[in-house]
Tab-separated table of C-alpha atoms and ligand atoms in Angstrom:
chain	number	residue	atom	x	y	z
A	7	UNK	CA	153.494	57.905	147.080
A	8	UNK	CA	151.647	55.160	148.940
A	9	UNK	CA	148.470	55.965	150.883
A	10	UNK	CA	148.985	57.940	154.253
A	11	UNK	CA	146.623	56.709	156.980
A	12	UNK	CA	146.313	58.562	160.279
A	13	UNK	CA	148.844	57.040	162.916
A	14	UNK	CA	147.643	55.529	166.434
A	15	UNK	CA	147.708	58.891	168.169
A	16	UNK	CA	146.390	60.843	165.765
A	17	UNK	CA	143.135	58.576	165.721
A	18	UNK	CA	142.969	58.314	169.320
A	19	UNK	CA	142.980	62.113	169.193
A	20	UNK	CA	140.302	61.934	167.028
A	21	UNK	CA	138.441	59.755	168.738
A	22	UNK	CA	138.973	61.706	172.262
A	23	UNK	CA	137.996	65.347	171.102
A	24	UNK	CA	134.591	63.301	169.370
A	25	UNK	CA	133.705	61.936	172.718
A	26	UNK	CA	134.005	65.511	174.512
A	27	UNK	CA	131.825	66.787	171.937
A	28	UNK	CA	129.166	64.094	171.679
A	29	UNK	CA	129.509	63.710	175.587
A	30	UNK	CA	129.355	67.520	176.939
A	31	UNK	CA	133.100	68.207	177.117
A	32	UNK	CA	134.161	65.299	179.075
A	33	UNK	CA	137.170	63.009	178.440
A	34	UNK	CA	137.170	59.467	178.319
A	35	UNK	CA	138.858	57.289	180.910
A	36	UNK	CA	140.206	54.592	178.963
A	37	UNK	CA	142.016	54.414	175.244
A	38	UNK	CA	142.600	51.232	173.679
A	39	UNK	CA	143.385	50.049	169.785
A	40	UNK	CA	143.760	46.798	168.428
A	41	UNK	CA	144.917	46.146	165.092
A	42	UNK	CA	143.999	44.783	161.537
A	43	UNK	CA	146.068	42.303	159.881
A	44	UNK	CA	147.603	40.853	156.507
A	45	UNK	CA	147.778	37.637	155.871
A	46	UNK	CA	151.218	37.101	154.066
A	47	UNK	CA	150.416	33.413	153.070
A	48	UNK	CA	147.990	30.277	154.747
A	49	UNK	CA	144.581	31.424	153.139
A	50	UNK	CA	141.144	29.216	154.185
A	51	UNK	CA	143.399	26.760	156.140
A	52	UNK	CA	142.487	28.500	159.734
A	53	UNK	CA	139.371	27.170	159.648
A	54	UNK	CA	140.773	23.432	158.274
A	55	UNK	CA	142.872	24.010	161.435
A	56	UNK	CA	146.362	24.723	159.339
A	57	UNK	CA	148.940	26.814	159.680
A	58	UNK	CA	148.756	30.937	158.698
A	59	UNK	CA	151.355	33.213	158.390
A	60	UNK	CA	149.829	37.137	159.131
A	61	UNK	CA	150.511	40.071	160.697
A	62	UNK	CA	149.467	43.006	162.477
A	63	UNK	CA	149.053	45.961	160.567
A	64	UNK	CA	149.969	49.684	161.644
A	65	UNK	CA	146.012	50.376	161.155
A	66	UNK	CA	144.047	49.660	164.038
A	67	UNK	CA	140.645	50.339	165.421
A	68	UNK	CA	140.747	52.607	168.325
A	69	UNK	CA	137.928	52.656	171.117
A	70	UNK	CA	138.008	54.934	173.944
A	71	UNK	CA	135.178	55.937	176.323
A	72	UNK	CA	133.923	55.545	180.270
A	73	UNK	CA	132.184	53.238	183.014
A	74	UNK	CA	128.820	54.757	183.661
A	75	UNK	CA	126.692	54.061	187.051
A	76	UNK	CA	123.678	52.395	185.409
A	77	UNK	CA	123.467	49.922	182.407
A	78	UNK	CA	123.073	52.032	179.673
A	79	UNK	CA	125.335	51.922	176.268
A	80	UNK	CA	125.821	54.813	174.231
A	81	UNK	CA	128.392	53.876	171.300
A	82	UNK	CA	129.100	56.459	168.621
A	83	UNK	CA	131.705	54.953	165.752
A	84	UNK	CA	133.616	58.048	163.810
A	85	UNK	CA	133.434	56.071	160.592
A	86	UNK	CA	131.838	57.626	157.723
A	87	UNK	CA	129.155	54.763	156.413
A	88	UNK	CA	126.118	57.277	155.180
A	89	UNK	CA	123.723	54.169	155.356
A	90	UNK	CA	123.925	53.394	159.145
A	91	UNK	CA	123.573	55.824	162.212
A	92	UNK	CA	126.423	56.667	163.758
A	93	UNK	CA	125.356	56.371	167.161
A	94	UNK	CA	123.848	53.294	169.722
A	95	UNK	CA	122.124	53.168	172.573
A	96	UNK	CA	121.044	50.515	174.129
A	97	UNK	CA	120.140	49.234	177.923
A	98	UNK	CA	122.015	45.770	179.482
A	99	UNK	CA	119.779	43.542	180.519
A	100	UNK	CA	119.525	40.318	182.819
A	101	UNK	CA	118.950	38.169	179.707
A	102	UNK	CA	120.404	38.238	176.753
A	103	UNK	CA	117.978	40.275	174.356
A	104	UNK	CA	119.459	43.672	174.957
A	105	UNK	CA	122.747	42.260	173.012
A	106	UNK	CA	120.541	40.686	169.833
A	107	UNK	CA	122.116	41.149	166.648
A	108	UNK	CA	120.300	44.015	164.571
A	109	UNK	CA	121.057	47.662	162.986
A	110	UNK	CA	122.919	49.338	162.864
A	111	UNK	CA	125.239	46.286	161.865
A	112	UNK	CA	128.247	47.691	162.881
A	113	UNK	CA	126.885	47.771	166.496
A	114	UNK	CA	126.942	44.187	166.525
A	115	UNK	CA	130.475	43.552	166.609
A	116	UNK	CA	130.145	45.492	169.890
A	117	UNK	CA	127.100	43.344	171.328
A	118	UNK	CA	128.803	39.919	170.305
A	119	UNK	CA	131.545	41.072	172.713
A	120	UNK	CA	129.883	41.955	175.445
A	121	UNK	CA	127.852	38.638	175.177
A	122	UNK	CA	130.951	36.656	174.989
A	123	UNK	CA	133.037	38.622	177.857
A	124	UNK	CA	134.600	36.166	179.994
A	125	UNK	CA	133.777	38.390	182.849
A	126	UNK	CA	130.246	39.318	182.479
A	127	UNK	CA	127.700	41.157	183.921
A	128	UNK	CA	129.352	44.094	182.050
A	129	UNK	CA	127.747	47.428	183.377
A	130	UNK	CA	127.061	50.367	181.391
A	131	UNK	CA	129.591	52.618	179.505
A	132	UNK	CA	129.857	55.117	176.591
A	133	UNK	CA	132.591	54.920	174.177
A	134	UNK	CA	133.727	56.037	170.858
A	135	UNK	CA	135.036	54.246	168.037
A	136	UNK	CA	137.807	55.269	165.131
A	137	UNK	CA	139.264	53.066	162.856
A	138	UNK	CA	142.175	53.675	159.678
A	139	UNK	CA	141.330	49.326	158.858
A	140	UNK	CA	139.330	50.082	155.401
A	141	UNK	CA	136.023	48.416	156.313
A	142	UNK	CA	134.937	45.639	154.403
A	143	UNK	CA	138.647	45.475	152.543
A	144	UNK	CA	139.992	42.614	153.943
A	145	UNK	CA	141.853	43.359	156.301
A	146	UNK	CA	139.996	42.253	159.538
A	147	UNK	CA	138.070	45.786	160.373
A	148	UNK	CA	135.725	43.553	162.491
A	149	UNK	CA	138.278	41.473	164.093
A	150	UNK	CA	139.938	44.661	165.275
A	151	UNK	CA	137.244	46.254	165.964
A	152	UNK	CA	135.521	43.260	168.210
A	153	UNK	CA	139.255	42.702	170.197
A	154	UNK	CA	139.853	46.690	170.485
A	155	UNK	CA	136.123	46.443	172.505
A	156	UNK	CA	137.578	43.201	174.343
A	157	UNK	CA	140.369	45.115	175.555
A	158	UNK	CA	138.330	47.925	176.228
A	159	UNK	CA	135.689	46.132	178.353
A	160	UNK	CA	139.074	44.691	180.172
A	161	UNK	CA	140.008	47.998	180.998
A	162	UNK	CA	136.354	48.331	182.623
A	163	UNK	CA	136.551	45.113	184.973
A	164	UNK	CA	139.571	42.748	184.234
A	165	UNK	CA	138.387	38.986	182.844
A	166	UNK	CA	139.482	35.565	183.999
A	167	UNK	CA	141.217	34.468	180.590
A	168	UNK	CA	144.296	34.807	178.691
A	169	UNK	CA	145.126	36.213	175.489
A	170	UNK	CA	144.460	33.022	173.104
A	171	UNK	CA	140.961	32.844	175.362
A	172	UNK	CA	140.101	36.602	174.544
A	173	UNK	CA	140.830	35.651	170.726
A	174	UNK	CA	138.382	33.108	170.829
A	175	UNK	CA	135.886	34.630	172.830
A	176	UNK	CA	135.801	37.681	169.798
A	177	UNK	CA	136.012	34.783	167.446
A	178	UNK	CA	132.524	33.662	169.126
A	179	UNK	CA	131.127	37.066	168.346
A	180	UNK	CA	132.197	37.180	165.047
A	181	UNK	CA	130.122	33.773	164.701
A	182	UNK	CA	126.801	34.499	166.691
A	183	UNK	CA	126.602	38.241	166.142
A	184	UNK	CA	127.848	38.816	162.817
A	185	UNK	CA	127.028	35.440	161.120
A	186	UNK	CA	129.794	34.536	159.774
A	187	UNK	CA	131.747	31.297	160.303
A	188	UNK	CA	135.472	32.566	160.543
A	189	UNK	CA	138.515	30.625	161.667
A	190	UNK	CA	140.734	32.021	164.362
A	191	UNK	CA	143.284	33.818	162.353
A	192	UNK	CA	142.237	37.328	162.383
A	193	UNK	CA	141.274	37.953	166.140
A	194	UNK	CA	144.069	35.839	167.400
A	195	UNK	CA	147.076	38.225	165.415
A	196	UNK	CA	144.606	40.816	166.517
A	197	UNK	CA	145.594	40.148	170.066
A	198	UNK	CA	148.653	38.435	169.750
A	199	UNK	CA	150.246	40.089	167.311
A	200	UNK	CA	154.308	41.718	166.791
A	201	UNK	CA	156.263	44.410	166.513
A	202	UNK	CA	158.883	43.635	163.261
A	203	UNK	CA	157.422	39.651	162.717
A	204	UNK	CA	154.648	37.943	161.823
A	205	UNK	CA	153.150	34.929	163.190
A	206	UNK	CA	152.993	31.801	162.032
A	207	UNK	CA	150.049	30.304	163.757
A	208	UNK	CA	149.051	26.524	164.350
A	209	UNK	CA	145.113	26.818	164.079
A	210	UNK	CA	144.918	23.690	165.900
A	211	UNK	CA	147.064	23.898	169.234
A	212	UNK	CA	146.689	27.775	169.013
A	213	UNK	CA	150.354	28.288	169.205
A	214	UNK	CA	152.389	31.473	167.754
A	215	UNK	CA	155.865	31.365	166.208
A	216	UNK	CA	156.805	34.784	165.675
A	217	UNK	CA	159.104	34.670	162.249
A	218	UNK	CA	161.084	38.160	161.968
A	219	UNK	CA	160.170	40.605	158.924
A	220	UNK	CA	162.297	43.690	159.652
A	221	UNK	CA	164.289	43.754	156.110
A	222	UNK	CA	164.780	47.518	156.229
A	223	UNK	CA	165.220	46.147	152.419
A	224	UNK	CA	162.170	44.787	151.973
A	225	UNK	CA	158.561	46.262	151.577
A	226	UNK	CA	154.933	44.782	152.200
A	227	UNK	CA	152.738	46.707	150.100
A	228	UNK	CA	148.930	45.895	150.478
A	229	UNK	CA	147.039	47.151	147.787
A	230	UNK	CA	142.881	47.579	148.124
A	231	UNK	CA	141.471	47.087	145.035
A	232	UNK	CA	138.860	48.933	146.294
A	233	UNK	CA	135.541	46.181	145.570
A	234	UNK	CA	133.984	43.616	147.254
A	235	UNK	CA	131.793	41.908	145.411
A	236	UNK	CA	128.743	40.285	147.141
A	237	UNK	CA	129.495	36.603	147.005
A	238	UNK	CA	132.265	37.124	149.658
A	239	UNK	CA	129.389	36.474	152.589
A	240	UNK	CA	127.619	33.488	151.390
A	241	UNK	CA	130.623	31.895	149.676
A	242	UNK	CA	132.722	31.778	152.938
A	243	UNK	CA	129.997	28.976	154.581
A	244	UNK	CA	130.317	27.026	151.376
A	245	UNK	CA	134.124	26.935	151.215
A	246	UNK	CA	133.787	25.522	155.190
A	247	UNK	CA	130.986	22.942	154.269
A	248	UNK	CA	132.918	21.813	151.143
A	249	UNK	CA	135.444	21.465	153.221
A	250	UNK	CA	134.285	19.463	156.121
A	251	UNK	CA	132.358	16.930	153.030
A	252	UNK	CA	135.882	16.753	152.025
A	253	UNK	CA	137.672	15.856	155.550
A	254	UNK	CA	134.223	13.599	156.404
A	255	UNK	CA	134.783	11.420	153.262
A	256	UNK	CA	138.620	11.499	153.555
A	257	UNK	CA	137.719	9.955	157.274
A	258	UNK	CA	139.884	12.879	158.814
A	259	UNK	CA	139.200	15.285	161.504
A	260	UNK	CA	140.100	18.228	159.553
A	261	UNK	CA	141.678	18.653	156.138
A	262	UNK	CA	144.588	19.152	158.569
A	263	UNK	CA	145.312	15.527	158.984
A	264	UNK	CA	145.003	14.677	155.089
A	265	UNK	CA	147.905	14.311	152.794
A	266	UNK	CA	147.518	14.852	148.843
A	267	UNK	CA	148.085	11.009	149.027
A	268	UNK	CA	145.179	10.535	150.762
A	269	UNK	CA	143.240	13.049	148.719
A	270	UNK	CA	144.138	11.036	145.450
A	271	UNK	CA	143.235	7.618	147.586
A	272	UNK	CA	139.860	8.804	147.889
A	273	UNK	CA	139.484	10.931	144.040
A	274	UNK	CA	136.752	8.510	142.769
A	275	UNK	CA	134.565	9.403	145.804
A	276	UNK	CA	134.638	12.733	145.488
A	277	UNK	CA	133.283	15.080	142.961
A	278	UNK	CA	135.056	17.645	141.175
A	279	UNK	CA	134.415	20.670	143.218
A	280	UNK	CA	135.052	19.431	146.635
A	281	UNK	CA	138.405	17.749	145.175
A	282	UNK	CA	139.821	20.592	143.928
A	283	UNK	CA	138.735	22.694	147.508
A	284	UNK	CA	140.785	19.783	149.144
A	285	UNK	CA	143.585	19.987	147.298
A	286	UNK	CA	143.779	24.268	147.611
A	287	UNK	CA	143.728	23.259	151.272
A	288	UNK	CA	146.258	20.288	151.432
A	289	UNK	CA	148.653	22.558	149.522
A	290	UNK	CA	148.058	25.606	151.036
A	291	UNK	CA	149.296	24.197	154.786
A	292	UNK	CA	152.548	23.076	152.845
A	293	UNK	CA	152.951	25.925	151.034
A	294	UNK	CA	152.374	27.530	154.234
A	295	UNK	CA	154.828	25.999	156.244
A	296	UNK	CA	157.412	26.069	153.602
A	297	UNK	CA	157.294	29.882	153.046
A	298	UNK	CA	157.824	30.249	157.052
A	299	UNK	CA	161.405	28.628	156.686
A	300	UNK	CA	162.175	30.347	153.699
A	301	UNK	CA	161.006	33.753	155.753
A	302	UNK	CA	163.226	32.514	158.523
A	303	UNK	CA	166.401	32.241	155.842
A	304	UNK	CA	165.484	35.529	154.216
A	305	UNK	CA	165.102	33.389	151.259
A	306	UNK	CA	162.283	35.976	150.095
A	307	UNK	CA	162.484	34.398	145.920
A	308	UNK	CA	161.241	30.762	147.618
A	309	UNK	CA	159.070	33.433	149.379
A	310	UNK	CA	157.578	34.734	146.517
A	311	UNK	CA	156.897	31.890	144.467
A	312	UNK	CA	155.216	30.298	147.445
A	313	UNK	CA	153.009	33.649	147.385
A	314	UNK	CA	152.128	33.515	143.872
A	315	UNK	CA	151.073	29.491	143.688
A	316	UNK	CA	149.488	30.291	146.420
A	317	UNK	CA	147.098	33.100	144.635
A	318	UNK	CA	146.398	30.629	141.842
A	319	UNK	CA	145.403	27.918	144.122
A	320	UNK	CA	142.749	30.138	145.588
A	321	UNK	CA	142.214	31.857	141.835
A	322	UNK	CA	141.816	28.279	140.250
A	323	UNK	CA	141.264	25.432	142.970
A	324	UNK	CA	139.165	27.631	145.942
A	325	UNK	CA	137.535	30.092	143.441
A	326	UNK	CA	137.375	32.643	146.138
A	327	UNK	CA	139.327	35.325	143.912
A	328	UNK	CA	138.163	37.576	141.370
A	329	UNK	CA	139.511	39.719	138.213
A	330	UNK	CA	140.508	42.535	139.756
A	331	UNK	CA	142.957	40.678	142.440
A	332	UNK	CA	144.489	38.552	139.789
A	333	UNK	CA	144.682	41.965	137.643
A	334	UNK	CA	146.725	43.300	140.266
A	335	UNK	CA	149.040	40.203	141.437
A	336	UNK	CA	149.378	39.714	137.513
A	337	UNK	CA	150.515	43.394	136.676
A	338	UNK	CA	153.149	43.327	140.244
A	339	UNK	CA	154.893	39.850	139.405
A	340	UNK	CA	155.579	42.580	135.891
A	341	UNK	CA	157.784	44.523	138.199
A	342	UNK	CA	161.405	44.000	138.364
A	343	UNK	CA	162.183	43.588	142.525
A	344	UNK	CA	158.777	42.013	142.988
A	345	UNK	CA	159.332	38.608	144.769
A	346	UNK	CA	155.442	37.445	145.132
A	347	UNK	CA	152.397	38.599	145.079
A	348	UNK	CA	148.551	36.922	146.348
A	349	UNK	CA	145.286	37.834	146.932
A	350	UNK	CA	144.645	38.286	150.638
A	351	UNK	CA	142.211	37.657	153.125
A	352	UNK	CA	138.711	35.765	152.504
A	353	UNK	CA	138.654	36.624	148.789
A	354	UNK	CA	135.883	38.096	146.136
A	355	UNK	CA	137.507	41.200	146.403
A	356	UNK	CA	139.760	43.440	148.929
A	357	UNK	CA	143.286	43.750	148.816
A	358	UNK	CA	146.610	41.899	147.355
A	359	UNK	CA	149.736	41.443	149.625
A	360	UNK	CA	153.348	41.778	147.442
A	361	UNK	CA	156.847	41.767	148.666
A	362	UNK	CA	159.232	43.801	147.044
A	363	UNK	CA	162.633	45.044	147.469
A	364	UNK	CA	162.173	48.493	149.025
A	365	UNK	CA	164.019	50.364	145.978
A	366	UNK	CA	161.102	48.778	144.115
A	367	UNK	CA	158.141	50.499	145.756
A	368	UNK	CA	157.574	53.643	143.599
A	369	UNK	CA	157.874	52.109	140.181
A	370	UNK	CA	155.483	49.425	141.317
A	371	UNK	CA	152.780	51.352	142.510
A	372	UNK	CA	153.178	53.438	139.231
A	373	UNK	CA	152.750	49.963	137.368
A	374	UNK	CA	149.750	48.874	139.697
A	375	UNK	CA	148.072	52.190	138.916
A	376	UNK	CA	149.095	51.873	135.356
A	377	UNK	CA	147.847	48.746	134.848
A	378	UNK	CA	144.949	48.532	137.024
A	379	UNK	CA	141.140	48.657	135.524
A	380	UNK	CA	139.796	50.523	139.132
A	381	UNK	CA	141.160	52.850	141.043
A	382	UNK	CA	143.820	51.111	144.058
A	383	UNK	CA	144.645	52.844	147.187
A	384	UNK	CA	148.088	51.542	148.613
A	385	UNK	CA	149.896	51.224	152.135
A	386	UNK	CA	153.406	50.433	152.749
A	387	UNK	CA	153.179	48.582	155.858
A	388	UNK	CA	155.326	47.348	158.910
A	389	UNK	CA	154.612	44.079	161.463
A	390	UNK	CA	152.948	45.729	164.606
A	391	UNK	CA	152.083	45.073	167.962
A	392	UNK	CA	148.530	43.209	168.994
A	393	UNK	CA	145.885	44.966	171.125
A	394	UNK	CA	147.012	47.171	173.361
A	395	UNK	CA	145.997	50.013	176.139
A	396	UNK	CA	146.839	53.880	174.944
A	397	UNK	CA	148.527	56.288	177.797
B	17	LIG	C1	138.508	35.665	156.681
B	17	LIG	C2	138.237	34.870	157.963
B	17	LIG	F1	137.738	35.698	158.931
B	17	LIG	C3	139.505	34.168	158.459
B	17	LIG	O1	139.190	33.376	159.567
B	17	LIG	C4	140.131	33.339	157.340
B	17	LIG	O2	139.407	32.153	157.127
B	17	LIG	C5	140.260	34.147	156.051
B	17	LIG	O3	139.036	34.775	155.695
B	17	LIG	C6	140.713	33.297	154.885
B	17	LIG	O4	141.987	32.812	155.118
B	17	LIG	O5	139.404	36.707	156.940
C-alpha cells in the first residue's frame, strides 16, 4: 500500500540508457549513488553542535557519466522540474567564476562540489543525474545529490581526505553554493551512513555510533505531506542566529555546552523568543541522547514518547512546524501500534517520521489518508548504506 519508488538499479538503469541517448549511444564509465536520509530524532541541534539520530534512506541520488579530454561540463539531471532546463554546460576555468552559483539552481549543488573537491583542478566530464529523494521534501535531495557528485568526482581522480572530510567539504557547498547555512547532519549520514542502524552522531567531535534498527517487527514509515511552504529558506538562518544570541548571552560556545539550569540562570536576559529556541535546543540533545539508549534496549514506547515531545518542542518552542505535519503526527499517535511520531527534517513542511509495529502499517496509512487535509505519499523504509560506487 505504501509508495513504491524505483530501487538503486533500476535508477541507475535509468540513468545509463539517458546518457547513451543524450550522449550518441555511449555508456558511462562510472555509477555512483548516495543516499537521502531521515532523521528519527535530534532536530536543529546539528548546527548547536548536538547529538542526531538519522539514517540513510533506500532512496538515493544516482550520478553516472565520463572523464572527458578538455574542461568542458555537460550535466543533464532526469528529474522532472518543468521550470528549470534539464541540461548544463559549462567550461572549468583557472579561477573560480566558471563554478558561480546561478540557474539552473539545481546545477549548483554540482558547482559547490567541484569548488570544494579536496583534489582539485577537476577536468572536464559529462554525467547524468537520477534521483527517487522527493526534492524539496525533506529528506536531504541536495545532500545526496552534492555527496553522490563527491563520490563521483572521486571516481574521476581520487582526493586526499576521508569520509567525515568529504561530508564537510559537501557541507561547504551546501553553504556557498546553495545559501543555506546547514549543520552537518545530512551529508555526513549521506556518506557515512548503515545498512540495518542509524547513527547517532556527535555534531561536535564528528563521531558515529551506529545504534541497530533491524526489528523485522518494527516499521519506519515517512510520510510527505506533500508542501513546503516558503518560510522554510529564510527561517532556517533565523533559527541559527537566535541561536548563537542565545549561546553568546548564555557565555557558551554552542547551545551544546548549556544546561536548562543555565538557561533559567540567565531567563531575565533573554527575551521570549530566543528563550524558548534555547530551551527546544537544550531539550532536544537530551531527548536525543535518551531515545538512543532506549533504541539500543528496543525500548521503542520510551522511543516514541521521546519522538512525539520532540515534535511539540519544534511545533511550540522552535516554530519550525506547520498544520499539516502536526495534522499528520496528530492523526498516527490515533493508531493503535503507533509508538511516536515527529515532524522531520528542517520543518515548514515535508515529511513526518512514525514508528510502528509492522502489523500496524496498513491500517495506519488508511488513517493518515483518512484523516489527512492534502494528499500524503508514503514509504516504508529500511536503514541503508552511505555513498557508494555501482558495479
Ligand atoms: C536541514 C539541515 F540541512 C540540517 O543540517 C539540519 O539542521 C536539519 O535541517 C534540522 O535538524 O535538514
Amino acid at each position: 500500500m505504501a509508495s513504491s519508488f524505483s530501487s538503486v538499479s533500476e535508477l541507475a538503469a535509468a540513468a545509463r540508457r539517458l546518457y547513451g541517448q543524450v550522449f550518441g549511444g555511449e555508456s558511462p564509465q562510472v555509477a555512483v549513488c548516495a543516499p537521502g536520509r531521515v532523521n528519527l530524532i535530534g532536530e536543529h541541534t546539528d548546527y548547536n553542535l548536538g547529538f542526531v539520530l538519522p539514517m540513510a534512506l533506500p532512496l538515493v541520488t544516482v550520478v553516472v557519466g565520463s572523464q572527458t579530454s578538455g574542461q568542458d561540463v555537460t550535466v543533464v539531471t532526469a528529474t522532472e522540474d518543468a521550470d528549470e532546463p534539464h541540461r548544463v554546460d559549462f567550461i572549468l576555468s583557472g579561477d573560480a567564476s566558471s563554478l558561480s552559483p546561478g540557474l539552473p539552481s539545481w546545477a549548483n549543488y554540482v558547482k559547490g562540489v567541484i569548488h570544494h573537491y579536496r583534489a582539485p583542478p577537476v577536468s572536464g566530464f559529462k554525467a547524468v543525474i537520477a534521483s527517487s529523494v522527493p526534492l524539496g521534501g525533506g529528506l536531504s535531495s541536495s545532500a545526496s545529490l552534492e555527496v553522490a557528485f563527491y563520490t563521483f568526482l572521486q571516481q574521476l581522480k581520487p582526493d586526499d581526505g576521508d569520509k567525515v572530510s568529504k561530508a564537510v567539504a559537501c557541507q561547504k557547498a551546501e553553504h556557498t553554493h546553495a545559501h543555506v547555512p546547514c549543520g552537518i547532519m545530512d551529508q555526513f549520514v549521506s556518506v557515512l551512513g548503515r545498512e540495518r542502524h542509524a547513527l547517532l552522531i556527535d555534531c561536535r567531535s564528528l563521531e558515529a555510533t551506529p545504534v541497530p534498527l533491524a526489528d523485522p517487527g518494527l516499521v519506519i514509515l515517512i510520510t510527505n505531506s506533500n508542501v513546503k511552504h516558503s518560510l522554510a529558506g529564510s527561517e532556517y538562518a533565523v533559527r541559527r542566529e537566535q541561536c548563537e544570541k542565545a549561546a553568546a548571552i548564555l557565555g557558551k560556545p554552542s547551545l551544546r555546552d548549556a544546561t536548562m539550569k543555565d538557561l533559567e540562570g540567565v531567563r531575565d536576559r533573554l527575551d521570549e523568543v530566543t528563550y524558548q529556541r534555547a530551551h527546544h535546543v537544550i531539550g532536544e540533545i537530551e531527548r536525543t541522547i535518551q531515545a538512543a539508549d532506549a533504541l539500543k534496549r528496543a525500548a521503542y514506547e520510551e522511543f516514541g514518547k521521546l519522538m512525539v515531545e520532540s515534535h511539540n518542542s519544534l511545533r511550540d518552542l522552535y516554530e519550525v512546524s506547520c498544520k499539516e505535519l502536526d495534522e499528520l503526527v496528530a492523526a498516527a499517535m490515533e493508531v493503535e501500534g503507533v509508538f511516536g511520531s515527529r515532524m522531520t527534517g528542517g520543518g515548514f513542511g515535508g515529511c513526518t517520521v512514525t514508528l510502528l509495529q509492522a502489523q500496524a502499517t496498513d491500517k495506519t496509512i488508511l488513517h493518515l489518508k483518512e484523516r489527512y487535509s492534502g494528499t500524503p505519499t508514503f514509504y516504508v523504509t529500511t536503514p541503508s548504506e552511505g555513498a557508494r560506487v555501482l558495479s
